[in-house]
Short mmCIF file of C-alpha atoms in Angstrom, two decimals:
data_model
loop_
_atom_site.label_atom_id
_atom_site.label_comp_id
_atom_site.label_asym_id
_atom_site.label_seq_id
_atom_site.Cartn_x
_atom_site.Cartn_y
_atom_site.Cartn_z
CA UNK A 1 21.73 -52.79 0.75
CA UNK A 2 19.56 -52.52 3.82
CA UNK A 3 20.30 -48.87 4.59
CA UNK A 4 18.22 -45.76 3.79
CA UNK A 5 18.02 -45.15 0.06
CA UNK A 6 17.07 -42.05 -1.85
CA UNK A 7 16.19 -41.50 -5.46
CA UNK A 8 17.29 -39.74 -7.57
CA UNK A 9 20.82 -38.98 -6.29
CA UNK A 10 21.08 -35.93 -8.50
CA UNK A 11 18.45 -33.70 -10.01
CA UNK A 12 18.92 -30.67 -12.23
CA UNK A 13 15.81 -28.63 -13.03
CA UNK A 14 14.86 -25.29 -14.33
CA UNK A 15 13.43 -22.65 -12.10
CA UNK A 16 9.66 -22.94 -11.93
CA UNK A 17 9.51 -26.70 -12.49
CA UNK A 18 8.24 -29.17 -9.92
CA UNK A 19 10.44 -31.95 -8.53
CA UNK A 20 9.72 -34.99 -6.43
CA UNK A 21 12.17 -37.02 -4.43
CA UNK A 22 11.74 -40.44 -2.88
CA UNK A 23 13.17 -41.94 0.33
CA UNK A 24 13.01 -45.61 1.31
CA UNK A 25 13.75 -45.99 5.01
CA UNK A 26 15.33 -49.01 6.68
CA UNK A 27 12.77 -51.76 6.76
CA UNK A 28 10.52 -51.52 9.85
CA UNK A 29 11.72 -48.04 10.79
CA UNK A 30 8.60 -46.12 11.72
CA UNK A 31 10.08 -42.66 11.93
CA UNK A 32 11.18 -40.81 8.88
CA UNK A 33 12.80 -37.38 8.65
CA UNK A 34 13.54 -34.91 5.84
CA UNK A 35 16.41 -32.41 6.10
CA UNK A 36 17.91 -29.86 3.74
CA UNK A 37 21.64 -29.20 3.81
CA UNK A 38 23.44 -26.37 2.00
CA UNK A 39 27.19 -26.14 1.60
CA UNK A 40 28.98 -25.43 4.83
CA UNK A 41 25.87 -25.79 6.98
CA UNK A 42 24.36 -28.41 9.16
CA UNK A 43 21.18 -30.35 8.11
CA UNK A 44 18.09 -28.21 8.48
CA UNK A 45 14.99 -29.95 9.79
CA UNK A 46 12.10 -29.93 7.31
CA UNK A 47 9.54 -32.47 8.60
CA UNK A 48 9.11 -35.82 10.16
CA UNK A 49 6.69 -38.77 10.14
CA UNK A 50 5.73 -41.41 12.60
CA UNK A 51 4.28 -44.15 10.48
CA UNK A 52 2.05 -42.35 7.97
CA UNK A 53 1.34 -39.34 10.22
CA UNK A 54 3.27 -36.13 9.58
CA UNK A 55 3.83 -34.93 13.11
CA UNK A 56 5.88 -31.82 12.66
CA UNK A 57 6.80 -29.45 9.92
CA UNK A 58 9.34 -26.67 10.02
CA UNK A 59 7.91 -23.17 10.17
CA UNK A 60 10.61 -22.26 7.69
CA UNK A 61 9.11 -24.53 5.07
CA UNK A 62 7.10 -22.67 2.49
CA UNK A 63 3.84 -23.94 1.06
CA UNK A 64 5.76 -24.99 -2.08
CA UNK A 65 7.07 -27.95 -0.11
CA UNK A 66 5.00 -30.98 0.70
CA UNK A 67 5.82 -34.44 1.97
CA UNK A 68 3.89 -37.65 2.20
CA UNK A 69 4.28 -41.09 3.58
CA UNK A 70 1.04 -42.71 2.51
CA UNK A 71 1.56 -46.29 3.72
CA UNK A 72 4.03 -45.66 6.44
CA UNK A 73 6.94 -46.96 4.43
CA UNK A 74 8.59 -44.87 1.64
CA UNK A 75 8.14 -41.09 1.57
CA UNK A 76 8.12 -38.40 -1.09
CA UNK A 77 9.14 -34.82 -0.91
CA UNK A 78 7.76 -32.50 -3.56
CA UNK A 79 8.91 -29.01 -4.31
CA UNK A 80 6.63 -26.94 -6.51
CA UNK A 81 7.74 -23.99 -8.60
CA UNK A 82 11.38 -24.42 -7.75
CA UNK A 83 13.53 -21.41 -7.01
CA UNK A 84 17.35 -21.11 -7.18
CA UNK A 85 17.38 -20.90 -3.39
CA UNK A 86 16.06 -24.40 -3.27
CA UNK A 87 19.33 -25.78 -4.57
CA UNK A 88 20.68 -27.99 -1.80
CA UNK A 89 21.22 -31.59 -0.67
CA UNK A 90 17.99 -33.16 0.58
CA UNK A 91 18.65 -35.75 3.17
CA UNK A 92 16.27 -38.43 4.51
CA UNK A 93 16.79 -40.28 7.75
CA UNK A 94 14.90 -42.98 9.58
CA UNK A 95 14.75 -44.43 13.07
CA UNK A 96 12.92 -47.19 14.92
CA UNK A 97 10.80 -46.18 17.89
CA UNK A 98 10.47 -48.46 20.81
CA UNK A 99 13.54 -50.64 20.45
CA UNK A 100 17.10 -50.02 21.66
CA UNK A 101 18.26 -46.56 20.82
CA UNK A 102 15.08 -45.36 19.30
CA UNK A 103 16.37 -41.85 18.84
CA UNK A 104 19.27 -42.82 16.53
CA UNK A 105 18.72 -41.64 13.03
CA UNK A 106 20.25 -43.32 10.00
CA UNK A 107 20.81 -41.06 7.03
CA UNK A 108 20.40 -41.77 3.33
CA UNK A 109 22.92 -40.62 0.74
CA UNK A 110 20.82 -37.60 -0.15
CA UNK A 111 19.45 -36.06 -3.33
CA UNK A 112 21.41 -33.11 -4.70
CA UNK A 113 19.06 -30.60 -6.29
CA UNK A 114 20.39 -27.91 -8.69
CA UNK A 115 17.94 -25.29 -9.85
CA UNK A 116 19.13 -23.36 -12.92
CA UNK B 1 12.80 -20.52 18.49
CA UNK B 2 15.05 -23.61 18.81
CA UNK B 3 18.71 -23.00 18.11
CA UNK B 4 22.01 -24.87 18.45
CA UNK B 5 25.26 -22.95 18.34
CA UNK B 6 28.49 -24.75 17.69
CA UNK B 7 32.08 -23.62 17.86
CA UNK B 8 34.68 -23.47 16.72
CA UNK B 9 33.78 -23.55 13.00
CA UNK B 10 37.25 -24.77 12.16
CA UNK B 11 39.70 -26.66 14.29
CA UNK B 12 43.22 -27.73 13.34
CA UNK B 13 45.23 -30.08 15.61
CA UNK B 14 48.36 -32.10 15.42
CA UNK B 15 48.02 -35.86 15.22
CA UNK B 16 47.92 -37.28 18.71
CA UNK B 17 46.51 -34.14 20.29
CA UNK B 18 42.95 -33.80 21.65
CA UNK B 19 40.13 -31.92 20.02
CA UNK B 20 37.16 -30.34 21.72
CA UNK B 21 34.01 -29.04 20.08
CA UNK B 22 31.35 -27.19 22.06
CA UNK B 23 27.65 -26.64 21.53
CA UNK B 24 24.86 -24.79 23.27
CA UNK B 25 21.18 -25.23 22.82
CA UNK B 26 18.19 -23.04 23.52
CA UNK B 27 15.22 -25.41 24.02
CA UNK B 28 15.24 -26.64 27.62
CA UNK B 29 12.95 -29.49 26.58
CA UNK B 30 15.71 -31.04 24.47
CA UNK B 31 16.42 -34.52 25.74
CA UNK B 32 18.78 -36.21 23.22
CA UNK B 33 22.07 -34.92 21.91
CA UNK B 34 23.79 -36.80 19.03
CA UNK B 35 27.06 -36.05 17.34
CA UNK B 36 27.54 -36.80 13.63
CA UNK B 37 30.65 -37.08 11.52
CA UNK B 38 30.34 -36.17 7.84
CA UNK B 39 33.13 -36.81 5.37
CA UNK B 40 33.22 -34.94 2.12
CA UNK B 41 30.42 -36.11 -0.23
CA UNK B 42 29.08 -38.60 2.27
CA UNK B 43 26.09 -38.91 4.56
CA UNK B 44 26.23 -37.86 8.27
CA UNK B 45 27.05 -40.83 10.54
CA UNK B 46 26.34 -40.98 14.25
CA UNK B 47 29.50 -41.28 16.31
CA UNK B 48 28.23 -40.84 19.83
CA UNK B 49 25.08 -39.59 21.56
CA UNK B 50 23.92 -38.71 25.10
CA UNK B 51 20.49 -38.50 26.71
CA UNK B 52 19.48 -35.77 29.11
CA UNK B 53 19.59 -38.02 32.16
CA UNK B 54 23.34 -38.70 31.71
CA UNK B 55 26.20 -36.29 32.27
CA UNK B 56 28.96 -38.07 30.42
CA UNK B 57 29.45 -40.88 27.98
CA UNK B 58 32.66 -42.37 26.53
CA UNK B 59 33.36 -44.67 23.61
CA UNK B 60 37.04 -45.42 23.14
CA UNK B 61 38.70 -42.19 22.00
CA UNK B 62 35.44 -40.21 21.89
CA UNK B 63 33.54 -38.74 24.87
CA UNK B 64 30.62 -36.39 25.19
CA UNK B 65 29.64 -34.31 28.20
CA UNK B 66 26.36 -32.60 28.93
CA UNK B 67 25.55 -29.79 31.33
CA UNK B 68 21.77 -29.40 31.29
CA UNK B 69 21.74 -26.47 33.62
CA UNK B 70 23.98 -24.43 31.34
CA UNK B 71 22.54 -26.05 28.17
CA UNK B 72 26.01 -26.96 27.01
CA UNK B 73 27.39 -30.18 25.56
CA UNK B 74 30.82 -31.00 24.23
CA UNK B 75 32.59 -33.53 22.09
CA UNK B 76 36.10 -34.69 23.10
CA UNK B 77 38.29 -36.67 20.80
CA UNK B 78 41.59 -37.87 22.19
CA UNK B 79 44.68 -39.14 20.42
CA UNK B 80 43.44 -37.68 17.09
CA UNK B 81 44.34 -39.46 13.87
CA UNK B 82 44.33 -38.11 10.29
CA UNK B 83 41.19 -40.21 9.59
CA UNK B 84 39.38 -38.09 12.17
CA UNK B 85 39.52 -35.24 9.73
CA UNK B 86 35.91 -34.42 8.79
CA UNK B 87 33.03 -32.06 9.61
CA UNK B 88 31.38 -32.75 12.94
CA UNK B 89 27.86 -31.73 13.76
CA UNK B 90 26.18 -31.52 17.14
CA UNK B 91 22.40 -31.70 17.36
CA UNK B 92 19.64 -31.43 19.87
CA UNK B 93 16.38 -33.25 19.74
CA UNK B 94 13.26 -31.79 21.29
CA UNK B 95 10.59 -33.77 23.04
CA UNK B 96 8.74 -33.94 19.76
CA UNK B 97 11.65 -35.55 17.93
CA UNK B 98 12.47 -32.47 15.92
CA UNK B 99 16.25 -32.37 15.58
CA UNK B 100 18.19 -29.10 15.32
CA UNK B 101 21.75 -29.25 14.05
CA UNK B 102 24.65 -26.95 14.67
CA UNK B 103 26.51 -25.36 11.79
CA UNK B 104 29.36 -27.83 12.02
CA UNK B 105 33.08 -27.86 12.87
CA UNK B 106 35.63 -28.69 10.22
CA UNK B 107 38.40 -30.65 11.96
CA UNK B 108 41.79 -30.99 10.36
CA UNK B 109 44.26 -33.43 11.90
CA UNK B 110 47.77 -32.80 10.69
CA UNK B 111 50.06 -35.79 10.43
#
């Protein structure tokens, strides 16, 4: 499968625990995005990377959230001290700058987080 | 701040009829406007997009129009089919590649 992949697909955690999600973009895609989607809502922008540089981060994102893309390939999203309000689907998307439709984002299947 | 409003939130049409979904955006620097279709339990998939230097784009039964002056853009689906039933999201991308999504429109196509 050459699409965007995310791991794990489901995560159940207790309030206060830390969780980390991984996203593997389409090979050679240099832009990578993280979104959060709650039931009945559109994806909410969290942050995006161009290669390894984190270029923008939502003002709505608390300090408990951090994302990395150390080698410009896969990315991780960590949530510290999880709260019940963090329960959502976390989506990753990637795009390729500089070729064809370089704005088009391809989404992964998401990681569904449930905080109990 | 940046905002994208989408309406209606729910749309029910008879098979074969047309469906129109409308969005407005707030950031005048927005330059790319994609539309995504999301079926239950699946990832969003791009169905059509338009850039700010184009007023209209069509792909078979789907068309998108953009009015930059009014900051409006719309999705038009003609000859709707039951398999068009899904949630549709509009979005606007700012010059910095941040993408803001609308809240979605749940489209029901009745056979």
